[in-house]
Amino acid sequence: AQRVTQPEKLLSVFKGAPVELKCNYSYSGSPELFWYVQYSRQRLQLLLRHISRESIKGFTADLNKGETSFHLKKPFAQEEDSAMYYCALSGASGTYKYIFGTGTRLKVLA
Amino acid sequence: DAMVIQNPRYQVTQFGKPVTLSCSQTLNHNVMYWYQQKSSQAPKLLFHYYDKDFNNEADTPDNFQSRRPNTSFCFLDIRSPGLGDAAMYLCATRGQGSYEQYFGPGTRLTVT
């Protein structure tokens, strides 16, 4: 079955502490993996995708095919990182469907 | 300069009374999506259009229909809303050759 699992509903960290938001997936084939973010009172927007291997707002995510994981990391959390984070996958090129995880709410405490 | 617009933002309908949600885009993207998101759950894909080619998810109830009269507009019709259809409905677009989805702000549907 195709699935995206985010085991933590809520993650609270102090400002300056490292952050890791977990994402595991189940997919037969080679998926594209994404992280989407939703800040308070804003729309859902793309944060990063694995194929670009970028660092956006200090966040990185590495696709681990052996562990079928795509965890989101940031070495030093900022208060403005507080948001809802969704992990999502899409199939290979030519597939336009997405599967989302249930999301993790990140709270960065002052 | 909103790129994906959803109207209305809040919709209240009565049990069994048909309701239509609308989405428009200024991005000229050829793929448009409708998602249903219930509280604390993942956005769930209902259907998507690639141009005029309609793709229904296998588990989308027959109660849900969609229309895309042109590139810019897409509608979600709920023929006989039940209490279980109360949710946030998200519209999104995607351009060909890109993996990024652009989301609208959503329409929160309440069924009384």
mmCIF file of C-alpha atoms in Angstrom:
data_model
loop_
_atom_site.group_PDB
_atom_site.id
_atom_site.type_symbol
_atom_site.label_atom_id
_atom_site.label_comp_id
_atom_site.label_asym_id
_atom_site.label_seq_id
_atom_site.Cartn_x
_atom_site.Cartn_y
_atom_site.Cartn_z
ATOM 1 C CA ALA A 1 0.000 0.000 0.000
ATOM 2 C CA GLN A 2 1.162 3.518 -0.753
ATOM 3 C CA ARG A 3 1.456 5.495 2.418
ATOM 4 C CA VAL A 4 3.200 8.418 4.086
ATOM 5 C CA THR A 5 3.631 8.269 7.842
ATOM 6 C CA GLN A 6 4.496 11.156 10.123
ATOM 7 C CA PRO A 7 4.602 9.637 13.598
ATOM 8 C CA GLU A 8 4.595 12.887 15.583
ATOM 9 C CA LYS A 9 1.509 15.082 15.685
ATOM 10 C CA LEU A 10 3.271 17.733 17.724
ATOM 11 C CA LEU A 11 6.924 18.537 18.219
ATOM 12 C CA SER A 12 8.004 21.238 20.641
ATOM 13 C CA VAL A 13 11.577 22.480 20.758
ATOM 14 C CA PHE A 14 13.329 25.489 22.211
ATOM 15 C CA LYS A 15 14.719 28.215 20.007
ATOM 16 C CA GLY A 16 18.228 27.318 18.903
ATOM 17 C CA ALA A 17 17.733 23.587 19.400
ATOM 18 C CA PRO A 18 18.002 21.111 16.514
ATOM 19 C CA VAL A 19 14.827 19.945 14.842
ATOM 20 C CA GLU A 20 14.022 16.668 13.127
ATOM 21 C CA LEU A 21 10.588 15.981 11.712
ATOM 22 C CA LYS A 22 10.172 12.349 10.788
ATOM 23 C CA CYS A 23 8.641 10.994 7.611
ATOM 24 C CA ASN A 24 8.502 7.399 6.439
ATOM 25 C CA TYR A 25 6.910 6.195 3.255
ATOM 26 C CA SER A 26 5.718 3.051 1.571
ATOM 27 C CA TYR A 27 5.695 3.033 -2.209
ATOM 28 C CA SER A 28 6.390 0.459 -4.878
ATOM 29 C CA GLY A 29 8.681 2.239 -7.269
ATOM 30 C CA SER A 30 10.755 5.386 -7.125
ATOM 31 C CA PRO A 31 8.754 8.230 -5.628
ATOM 32 C CA GLU A 32 9.421 11.905 -5.493
ATOM 33 C CA LEU A 33 9.366 13.161 -1.899
ATOM 34 C CA PHE A 34 8.378 16.626 -0.726
ATOM 35 C CA TRP A 35 7.930 18.693 2.370
ATOM 36 C CA TYR A 36 5.097 21.208 2.414
ATOM 37 C CA VAL A 37 4.627 23.811 5.145
ATOM 38 C CA GLN A 38 1.624 25.768 6.338
ATOM 39 C CA TYR A 39 2.263 28.822 8.490
ATOM 40 C CA SER A 40 -0.512 30.248 10.622
ATOM 41 C CA ARG A 41 -3.294 31.695 8.465
ATOM 42 C CA GLN A 42 -1.393 30.988 5.263
ATOM 43 C CA ARG A 43 -1.859 28.462 2.518
ATOM 44 C CA LEU A 44 0.022 25.236 2.114
ATOM 45 C CA GLN A 45 3.266 25.786 0.199
ATOM 46 C CA LEU A 46 6.208 23.747 -0.971
ATOM 47 C CA LEU A 47 9.238 23.859 1.322
ATOM 48 C CA LEU A 48 11.567 21.502 -0.504
ATOM 49 C CA ARG A 49 11.760 18.348 -2.578
ATOM 50 C CA HIS A 50 14.353 15.625 -2.448
ATOM 51 C CA ILE A 51 15.477 15.773 -6.024
ATOM 52 C CA SER A 52 16.696 19.351 -5.751
ATOM 53 C CA ARG A 53 18.797 18.672 -2.653
ATOM 54 C CA GLU A 54 18.436 22.280 -1.566
ATOM 55 C CA SER A 55 18.514 23.926 1.825
ATOM 56 C CA ILE A 56 15.477 26.164 2.247
ATOM 57 C CA LYS A 57 15.218 28.407 5.308
ATOM 58 C CA GLY A 58 17.954 26.278 6.841
ATOM 59 C CA PHE A 59 15.975 23.048 6.403
ATOM 60 C CA THR A 60 17.354 19.993 4.631
ATOM 61 C CA ALA A 61 15.939 16.550 3.967
ATOM 62 C CA ASP A 62 17.721 13.483 2.691
ATOM 63 C CA LEU A 63 15.974 10.615 1.015
ATOM 64 C CA ASN A 64 17.047 7.302 2.555
ATOM 65 C CA LYS A 65 15.768 4.577 0.274
ATOM 66 C CA GLY A 66 17.013 1.794 2.526
ATOM 67 C CA GLU A 67 14.998 3.070 5.471
ATOM 68 C CA THR A 68 12.257 4.568 3.237
ATOM 69 C CA SER A 69 12.558 7.817 5.133
ATOM 70 C CA PHE A 70 12.690 11.500 4.277
ATOM 71 C CA HIS A 71 13.234 13.275 7.569
ATOM 72 C CA LEU A 72 13.310 17.083 7.693
ATOM 73 C CA LYS A 73 16.113 18.641 9.698
ATOM 74 C CA LYS A 74 17.296 22.014 10.847
ATOM 75 C CA PRO A 75 20.282 22.523 13.130
ATOM 76 C CA PHE A 76 18.978 25.606 14.963
ATOM 77 C CA ALA A 77 15.238 26.186 15.220
ATOM 78 C CA GLN A 78 13.804 29.700 15.000
ATOM 79 C CA GLU A 79 10.473 30.915 16.347
ATOM 80 C CA GLU A 80 9.303 31.681 12.811
ATOM 81 C CA ASP A 81 9.662 27.980 11.972
ATOM 82 C CA SER A 82 6.552 27.261 14.020
ATOM 83 C CA ALA A 83 4.083 25.808 11.524
ATOM 84 C CA MET A 84 2.400 22.649 10.289
ATOM 85 C CA TYR A 85 4.683 20.445 8.189
ATOM 86 C CA TYR A 86 3.434 17.815 5.762
ATOM 87 C CA CYS A 87 5.483 15.164 4.057
ATOM 88 C CA ALA A 88 4.176 14.095 0.645
ATOM 89 C CA LEU A 89 5.088 11.764 -2.151
ATOM 90 C CA SER A 90 4.360 11.606 -5.825
ATOM 91 C CA GLY A 91 5.033 8.816 -8.258
ATOM 92 C CA ALA A 92 7.526 8.761 -11.050
ATOM 93 C CA SER A 93 7.470 11.216 -13.914
ATOM 94 C CA GLY A 94 4.093 11.303 -15.637
ATOM 95 C CA THR A 95 2.158 10.614 -12.440
ATOM 96 C CA TYR A 96 0.333 13.611 -11.091
ATOM 97 C CA LYS A 97 -1.076 12.143 -7.881
ATOM 98 C CA TYR A 98 0.177 12.991 -4.413
ATOM 99 C CA ILE A 99 -0.126 11.236 -1.081
ATOM 100 C CA PHE A 100 0.209 13.368 2.037
ATOM 101 C CA GLY A 101 1.083 12.474 5.585
ATOM 102 C CA THR A 102 -1.044 13.627 8.490
ATOM 103 C CA GLY A 103 1.361 16.420 9.356
ATOM 104 C CA THR A 104 3.469 17.441 12.324
ATOM 105 C CA ARG A 105 2.908 20.690 14.155
ATOM 106 C CA LEU A 106 6.228 22.253 15.094
ATOM 107 C CA LYS A 107 6.248 24.669 17.993
ATOM 108 C CA VAL A 108 9.441 26.577 18.637
ATOM 109 C CA LEU A 109 9.493 27.965 22.129
ATOM 110 C CA ALA A 110 11.308 31.162 23.088
ATOM 111 C CA ASP B 1 -1.894 38.804 -6.450
ATOM 112 C CA ALA B 2 -3.300 35.509 -5.313
ATOM 113 C CA MET B 3 -2.575 32.770 -7.813
ATOM 114 C CA VAL B 4 -5.089 30.130 -6.705
ATOM 115 C CA ILE B 5 -8.364 31.537 -5.481
ATOM 116 C CA GLN B 6 -11.107 29.645 -3.738
ATOM 117 C CA ASN B 7 -14.615 30.926 -3.171
ATOM 118 C CA PRO B 8 -16.218 31.062 -0.791
ATOM 119 C CA ARG B 9 -13.758 30.718 2.091
ATOM 120 C CA TYR B 10 -16.529 29.471 4.357
ATOM 121 C CA GLN B 11 -19.625 27.644 3.194
ATOM 122 C CA VAL B 12 -22.519 26.437 5.272
ATOM 123 C CA THR B 13 -25.002 24.071 3.699
ATOM 124 C CA GLN B 14 -27.841 21.933 4.926
ATOM 125 C CA PHE B 15 -27.823 18.178 5.017
ATOM 126 C CA GLY B 16 -28.745 16.930 1.566
ATOM 127 C CA LYS B 17 -28.686 20.348 -0.106
ATOM 128 C CA PRO B 18 -26.369 20.486 -3.140
ATOM 129 C CA VAL B 19 -23.388 22.775 -2.844
ATOM 130 C CA THR B 20 -20.703 23.962 -5.260
ATOM 131 C CA LEU B 21 -17.224 25.129 -4.351
ATOM 132 C CA SER B 22 -15.151 27.021 -6.859
ATOM 133 C CA CYS B 23 -11.488 27.412 -7.635
ATOM 134 C CA SER B 24 -9.773 29.678 -10.110
ATOM 135 C CA GLN B 25 -6.134 30.139 -11.055
ATOM 136 C CA THR B 26 -4.049 32.773 -12.779
ATOM 137 C CA LEU B 27 -1.041 30.494 -13.329
ATOM 138 C CA ASN B 28 -2.276 28.865 -16.530
ATOM 139 C CA HIS B 29 -1.386 25.485 -15.054
ATOM 140 C CA ASN B 30 -2.797 22.485 -16.812
ATOM 141 C CA VAL B 31 -3.220 20.283 -13.732
ATOM 142 C CA MET B 32 -5.815 21.102 -11.078
ATOM 143 C CA TYR B 33 -6.572 19.125 -7.910
ATOM 144 C CA TRP B 34 -9.270 18.889 -5.287
ATOM 145 C CA TYR B 35 -8.375 17.631 -1.830
ATOM 146 C CA GLN B 36 -10.529 17.005 1.213
ATOM 147 C CA GLN B 37 -8.931 17.593 4.592
ATOM 148 C CA LYS B 38 -10.649 16.689 7.830
ATOM 149 C CA SER B 39 -9.409 17.786 11.216
ATOM 150 C CA SER B 40 -5.983 16.333 12.106
ATOM 151 C CA GLN B 41 -5.944 14.255 8.933
ATOM 152 C CA ALA B 42 -3.877 14.312 5.785
ATOM 153 C CA PRO B 43 -5.171 16.144 2.723
ATOM 154 C CA LYS B 44 -6.902 13.425 0.728
ATOM 155 C CA LEU B 45 -6.929 13.631 -3.052
ATOM 156 C CA LEU B 46 -10.459 13.462 -4.454
ATOM 157 C CA PHE B 47 -9.691 13.951 -8.149
ATOM 158 C CA HIS B 48 -7.503 15.857 -10.530
ATOM 159 C CA TYR B 49 -7.612 17.184 -14.049
ATOM 160 C CA TYR B 50 -4.830 17.085 -16.561
ATOM 161 C CA ASP B 51 -6.213 19.693 -18.955
ATOM 162 C CA LYS B 52 -9.726 18.357 -19.553
ATOM 163 C CA ASP B 53 -8.762 14.788 -18.730
ATOM 164 C CA PHE B 54 -10.583 13.915 -15.498
ATOM 165 C CA ASN B 55 -8.992 11.480 -13.025
ATOM 166 C CA ASN B 56 -11.140 10.218 -10.190
ATOM 167 C CA GLU B 57 -9.675 8.500 -7.144
ATOM 168 C CA ALA B 58 -11.129 5.034 -6.624
ATOM 169 C CA ASP B 59 -12.385 5.821 -3.138
ATOM 170 C CA THR B 60 -13.932 9.206 -3.919
ATOM 171 C CA PRO B 61 -17.658 8.935 -3.160
ATOM 172 C CA ASP B 62 -20.070 9.251 -6.091
ATOM 173 C CA ASN B 63 -21.610 12.156 -4.207
ATOM 174 C CA PHE B 64 -18.633 14.238 -5.286
ATOM 175 C CA GLN B 65 -18.415 15.523 -8.843
ATOM 176 C CA SER B 66 -16.177 18.021 -10.565
ATOM 177 C CA ARG B 67 -16.261 20.270 -13.604
ATOM 178 C CA ARG B 68 -13.516 22.122 -15.361
ATOM 179 C CA PRO B 69 -15.044 24.347 -18.035
ATOM 180 C CA ASN B 70 -11.739 25.980 -18.949
ATOM 181 C CA THR B 71 -8.094 26.155 -17.857
ATOM 182 C CA SER B 72 -8.741 28.762 -15.196
ATOM 183 C CA PHE B 73 -11.741 27.363 -13.350
ATOM 184 C CA CYS B 74 -12.561 24.149 -11.565
ATOM 185 C CA PHE B 75 -15.661 23.345 -9.508
ATOM 186 C CA LEU B 76 -16.411 20.782 -6.840
ATOM 187 C CA ASP B 77 -20.058 19.745 -6.640
ATOM 188 C CA ILE B 78 -21.373 17.819 -3.666
ATOM 189 C CA ARG B 79 -24.754 16.499 -4.690
ATOM 190 C CA SER B 80 -26.170 15.528 -1.311
ATOM 191 C CA PRO B 81 -23.857 16.612 1.488
ATOM 192 C CA GLY B 82 -23.820 14.505 4.612
ATOM 193 C CA LEU B 83 -22.506 15.441 8.025
ATOM 194 C CA GLY B 84 -19.374 13.446 7.233
ATOM 195 C CA ASP B 85 -18.565 15.762 4.317
ATOM 196 C CA ALA B 86 -17.830 18.677 6.623
ATOM 197 C CA ALA B 87 -14.173 19.443 5.990
ATOM 198 C CA MET B 88 -11.675 21.851 4.487
ATOM 199 C CA TYR B 89 -11.570 21.545 0.709
ATOM 200 C CA LEU B 90 -8.305 22.499 -0.917
ATOM 201 C CA CYS B 91 -7.738 23.307 -4.557
ATOM 202 C CA ALA B 92 -4.247 23.108 -6.018
ATOM 203 C CA THR B 93 -2.577 23.510 -9.391
ATOM 204 C CA ARG B 94 0.571 22.251 -10.973
ATOM 205 C CA GLY B 95 2.325 23.205 -14.175
ATOM 206 C CA GLN B 96 3.592 20.694 -16.674
ATOM 207 C CA GLY B 97 7.256 19.909 -16.109
ATOM 208 C CA SER B 98 7.095 21.019 -12.479
ATOM 209 C CA TYR B 99 6.421 18.997 -9.326
ATOM 210 C CA GLU B 100 5.360 21.952 -7.222
ATOM 211 C CA GLN B 101 1.721 22.266 -6.306
ATOM 212 C CA TYR B 102 0.258 25.702 -5.643
ATOM 213 C CA PHE B 103 -2.550 25.642 -3.130
ATOM 214 C CA GLY B 104 -5.514 27.857 -2.600
ATOM 215 C CA PRO B 105 -6.514 29.006 0.885
ATOM 216 C CA GLY B 106 -9.236 26.376 1.102
ATOM 217 C CA THR B 107 -12.990 26.432 1.643
ATOM 218 C CA ARG B 108 -14.260 25.255 4.998
ATOM 219 C CA LEU B 109 -17.551 23.460 4.517
ATOM 220 C CA THR B 110 -20.007 23.087 7.379
ATOM 221 C CA VAL B 111 -23.030 20.811 7.016
ATOM 222 C CA THR B 112 -25.937 21.483 9.358
#
